[in-house]
Amino acid sequence: MPIKRLTAALILAASAASAGSIAPRDGWAVHETSKPYEQLIEDVKAAAKAEGLGVVTQAGPTEAAAARGITIPGNRVIGLFNNDFAVKILALSTAAMIEAPVRMYVTEEADGSATLSYKRPTHVFAPYAEEGGAGLAALAGQLDRRFALIAERAQK
């Protein structure tokens, strides 16, 4: 039994180590930074507040893995939103609210720096375009601008 657990842990560690950085992809913004992981998390939170969005959720496997004796790179998903956007989006598409909060993703790189990435809100809300119409597209565009400003502030 212990050999199976050791093998599983080694496979998990190898797959986590080889997963690599977030590559640019359709609908995403990816910002490599020179900031340390913990600093970038704090700077994202401060920038979100400055741009009128609250931290609604945070999740990541790093600390729970460490408690199990597994070391993985820093990994945090930060959900951002505010009630004003929620009320306006709900008026246009109840289904679209499944996407709230919209998330930013902070990942630690092998050299100790961190990357900030996120799906652009226009990409996130695109599946609801027919239902939410031009109003939803406009709100998603406003969120795109706020997310870009958050990324800009957090990288400074």
mmCIF file of C-alpha atoms in Angstrom:
data_model
loop_
_atom_site.group_PDB
_atom_site.id
_atom_site.type_symbol
_atom_site.label_atom_id
_atom_site.label_comp_id
_atom_site.label_asym_id
_atom_site.label_seq_id
_atom_site.Cartn_x
_atom_site.Cartn_y
_atom_site.Cartn_z
ATOM 1 C CA MET A 1 0.000 0.000 0.000
ATOM 2 C CA PRO A 2 2.723 2.583 0.830
ATOM 3 C CA ILE A 3 4.376 1.978 -2.564
ATOM 4 C CA LYS A 4 1.118 2.849 -4.349
ATOM 5 C CA ARG A 5 0.839 6.096 -2.364
ATOM 6 C CA LEU A 6 4.449 7.006 -3.067
ATOM 7 C CA THR A 7 3.978 6.298 -6.766
ATOM 8 C CA ALA A 8 0.814 8.418 -6.867
ATOM 9 C CA ALA A 9 2.590 11.276 -5.082
ATOM 10 C CA LEU A 10 5.532 11.116 -7.480
ATOM 11 C CA ILE A 11 3.234 11.103 -10.510
ATOM 12 C CA LEU A 12 1.307 14.066 -9.119
ATOM 13 C CA ALA A 13 4.504 15.979 -8.366
ATOM 14 C CA ALA A 14 5.901 15.265 -11.833
ATOM 15 C CA SER A 15 2.701 16.342 -13.562
ATOM 16 C CA ALA A 16 2.504 19.551 -11.498
ATOM 17 C CA ALA A 17 6.118 20.351 -12.264
ATOM 18 C CA SER A 18 5.710 19.739 -15.974
ATOM 19 C CA ALA A 19 2.423 21.617 -16.381
ATOM 20 C CA GLY A 20 4.371 24.800 -17.068
ATOM 21 C CA SER A 21 3.340 28.384 -17.484
ATOM 22 C CA ILE A 22 0.039 29.684 -18.765
ATOM 23 C CA ALA A 23 0.354 30.053 -22.518
ATOM 24 C CA PRO A 24 -1.520 32.768 -24.390
ATOM 25 C CA ARG A 25 -4.855 31.461 -25.634
ATOM 26 C CA ASP A 26 -8.007 32.746 -27.285
ATOM 27 C CA GLY A 27 -10.040 35.005 -25.016
ATOM 28 C CA TRP A 28 -7.385 35.226 -22.303
ATOM 29 C CA ALA A 29 -5.039 37.941 -21.106
ATOM 30 C CA VAL A 30 -1.717 36.627 -19.780
ATOM 31 C CA HIS A 31 0.731 38.934 -17.983
ATOM 32 C CA GLU A 32 4.113 37.616 -16.923
ATOM 33 C CA THR A 33 5.559 39.671 -14.076
ATOM 34 C CA SER A 34 8.773 39.824 -12.092
ATOM 35 C CA LYS A 35 6.792 39.997 -8.838
ATOM 36 C CA PRO A 36 6.842 37.216 -6.277
ATOM 37 C CA TYR A 37 3.664 35.123 -6.062
ATOM 38 C CA GLU A 38 2.402 36.402 -2.675
ATOM 39 C CA GLN A 39 3.090 40.021 -3.641
ATOM 40 C CA LEU A 40 1.142 39.687 -6.889
ATOM 41 C CA ILE A 41 -1.841 38.235 -5.015
ATOM 42 C CA GLU A 42 -1.877 41.218 -2.646
ATOM 43 C CA ASP A 43 -1.435 43.667 -5.518
ATOM 44 C CA VAL A 44 -4.341 42.109 -7.463
ATOM 45 C CA LYS A 45 -6.592 42.491 -4.422
ATOM 46 C CA ALA A 46 -5.568 46.121 -3.896
ATOM 47 C CA ALA A 47 -5.972 46.921 -7.602
ATOM 48 C CA ALA A 48 -9.419 45.302 -7.682
ATOM 49 C CA LYS A 49 -10.544 47.457 -4.771
ATOM 50 C CA ALA A 50 -9.161 50.568 -6.493
ATOM 51 C CA GLU A 51 -11.182 49.665 -9.606
ATOM 52 C CA GLY A 52 -14.423 49.168 -7.664
ATOM 53 C CA LEU A 53 -14.506 45.366 -7.614
ATOM 54 C CA GLY A 54 -14.555 43.224 -4.505
ATOM 55 C CA VAL A 55 -12.790 39.947 -3.857
ATOM 56 C CA VAL A 56 -15.749 37.564 -3.729
ATOM 57 C CA THR A 57 -13.885 34.236 -3.721
ATOM 58 C CA GLN A 58 -10.370 32.861 -3.414
ATOM 59 C CA ALA A 59 -9.275 29.307 -3.987
ATOM 60 C CA GLY A 60 -6.092 27.422 -4.629
ATOM 61 C CA PRO A 61 -4.609 24.007 -3.974
ATOM 62 C CA THR A 62 -1.161 25.116 -2.789
ATOM 63 C CA GLU A 63 -1.750 25.281 0.974
ATOM 64 C CA ALA A 64 -3.963 22.175 1.081
ATOM 65 C CA ALA A 65 -1.356 20.220 -0.896
ATOM 66 C CA ALA A 66 1.363 21.390 1.506
ATOM 67 C CA ALA A 67 -0.733 20.164 4.444
ATOM 68 C CA ARG A 68 -0.699 16.751 2.726
ATOM 69 C CA GLY A 69 3.078 16.892 2.287
ATOM 70 C CA ILE A 70 2.952 17.748 -1.420
ATOM 71 C CA THR A 71 4.820 20.770 -2.743
ATOM 72 C CA ILE A 72 3.347 22.477 -5.796
ATOM 73 C CA PRO A 73 3.906 25.958 -7.231
ATOM 74 C CA GLY A 74 1.739 28.767 -5.873
ATOM 75 C CA ASN A 75 -1.674 28.775 -7.488
ATOM 76 C CA ARG A 76 -4.559 31.123 -6.587
ATOM 77 C CA VAL A 77 -7.853 31.924 -8.288
ATOM 78 C CA ILE A 78 -9.364 35.237 -7.191
ATOM 79 C CA GLY A 79 -13.017 35.898 -8.040
ATOM 80 C CA LEU A 80 -13.877 39.585 -8.565
ATOM 81 C CA PHE A 81 -17.256 41.260 -8.941
ATOM 82 C CA ASN A 82 -19.601 43.818 -7.404
ATOM 83 C CA ASN A 83 -23.317 44.075 -6.727
ATOM 84 C CA ASP A 84 -23.895 46.794 -9.315
ATOM 85 C CA PHE A 85 -22.727 44.497 -12.126
ATOM 86 C CA ALA A 86 -24.655 41.583 -10.618
ATOM 87 C CA VAL A 87 -27.984 43.448 -10.584
ATOM 88 C CA LYS A 88 -27.499 44.783 -14.119
ATOM 89 C CA ILE A 89 -26.468 41.410 -15.551
ATOM 90 C CA LEU A 90 -29.367 39.632 -13.834
ATOM 91 C CA ALA A 91 -31.767 42.072 -15.488
ATOM 92 C CA LEU A 92 -30.415 40.939 -18.872
ATOM 93 C CA SER A 93 -29.680 37.240 -18.417
ATOM 94 C CA THR A 94 -30.264 35.090 -15.359
ATOM 95 C CA ALA A 95 -28.131 32.342 -16.900
ATOM 96 C CA ALA A 96 -25.123 34.665 -17.336
ATOM 97 C CA MET A 97 -24.784 35.080 -13.570
ATOM 98 C CA ILE A 98 -23.337 31.557 -13.373
ATOM 99 C CA GLU A 99 -20.126 33.224 -14.582
ATOM 100 C CA ALA A 100 -19.893 35.573 -11.611
ATOM 101 C CA PRO A 101 -17.530 36.242 -10.056
ATOM 102 C CA VAL A 102 -15.146 36.612 -12.973
ATOM 103 C CA ARG A 103 -11.757 35.237 -12.007
ATOM 104 C CA MET A 104 -8.121 36.260 -12.110
ATOM 105 C CA TYR A 105 -5.496 33.558 -11.817
ATOM 106 C CA VAL A 106 -2.092 34.013 -10.138
ATOM 107 C CA THR A 107 0.459 31.280 -10.776
ATOM 108 C CA GLU A 108 3.979 30.936 -9.427
ATOM 109 C CA GLU A 109 6.784 30.325 -11.903
ATOM 110 C CA ALA A 110 9.882 28.167 -11.334
ATOM 111 C CA ASP A 111 12.074 31.271 -10.937
ATOM 112 C CA GLY A 112 9.881 32.640 -8.111
ATOM 113 C CA SER A 113 8.093 35.220 -10.247
ATOM 114 C CA ALA A 114 4.345 35.083 -10.840
ATOM 115 C CA THR A 115 2.001 35.295 -13.809
ATOM 116 C CA LEU A 116 -1.407 36.955 -13.790
ATOM 117 C CA SER A 117 -3.937 35.607 -16.250
ATOM 118 C CA TYR A 118 -7.667 35.764 -16.769
ATOM 119 C CA LYS A 119 -10.386 35.098 -19.280
ATOM 120 C CA ARG A 120 -11.558 38.436 -20.627
ATOM 121 C CA PRO A 121 -15.102 39.139 -19.389
ATOM 122 C CA THR A 122 -16.300 39.599 -22.993
ATOM 123 C CA HIS A 123 -15.132 36.030 -23.625
ATOM 124 C CA VAL A 124 -16.707 34.757 -20.399
ATOM 125 C CA PHE A 125 -20.114 36.294 -21.151
ATOM 126 C CA ALA A 126 -20.099 35.600 -24.912
ATOM 127 C CA PRO A 127 -22.264 32.444 -24.630
ATOM 128 C CA TYR A 128 -25.106 34.629 -23.301
ATOM 129 C CA ALA A 129 -24.903 37.300 -26.017
ATOM 130 C CA GLU A 130 -28.123 36.328 -27.752
ATOM 131 C CA GLU A 131 -30.077 36.361 -24.502
ATOM 132 C CA GLY A 132 -28.425 39.444 -22.943
ATOM 133 C CA GLY A 133 -28.065 41.463 -26.141
ATOM 134 C CA ALA A 134 -26.188 44.724 -26.489
ATOM 135 C CA GLY A 135 -26.653 45.530 -22.801
ATOM 136 C CA LEU A 136 -24.757 42.452 -21.685
ATOM 137 C CA ALA A 137 -22.064 43.080 -24.286
ATOM 138 C CA ALA A 138 -21.644 46.627 -22.953
ATOM 139 C CA LEU A 139 -21.359 45.437 -19.342
ATOM 140 C CA ALA A 140 -18.823 42.775 -20.345
ATOM 141 C CA GLY A 141 -16.859 45.489 -22.160
ATOM 142 C CA GLN A 142 -16.865 47.614 -19.005
ATOM 143 C CA LEU A 143 -15.574 44.643 -17.051
ATOM 144 C CA ASP A 144 -12.880 44.067 -19.702
ATOM 145 C CA ARG A 145 -11.639 47.605 -19.101
ATOM 146 C CA ARG A 146 -11.657 47.187 -15.318
ATOM 147 C CA PHE A 147 -9.829 43.863 -15.529
ATOM 148 C CA ALA A 148 -7.200 45.392 -17.826
ATOM 149 C CA LEU A 149 -6.735 48.263 -15.365
ATOM 150 C CA ILE A 150 -6.466 45.818 -12.467
ATOM 151 C CA ALA A 151 -3.787 43.867 -14.342
ATOM 152 C CA GLU A 152 -1.942 47.086 -15.147
ATOM 153 C CA ARG A 153 -2.022 48.300 -11.527
ATOM 154 C CA ALA A 154 -1.089 44.906 -10.098
ATOM 155 C CA GLN A 155 1.999 44.640 -12.300
ATOM 156 C CA LYS A 156 3.473 48.014 -11.203
#
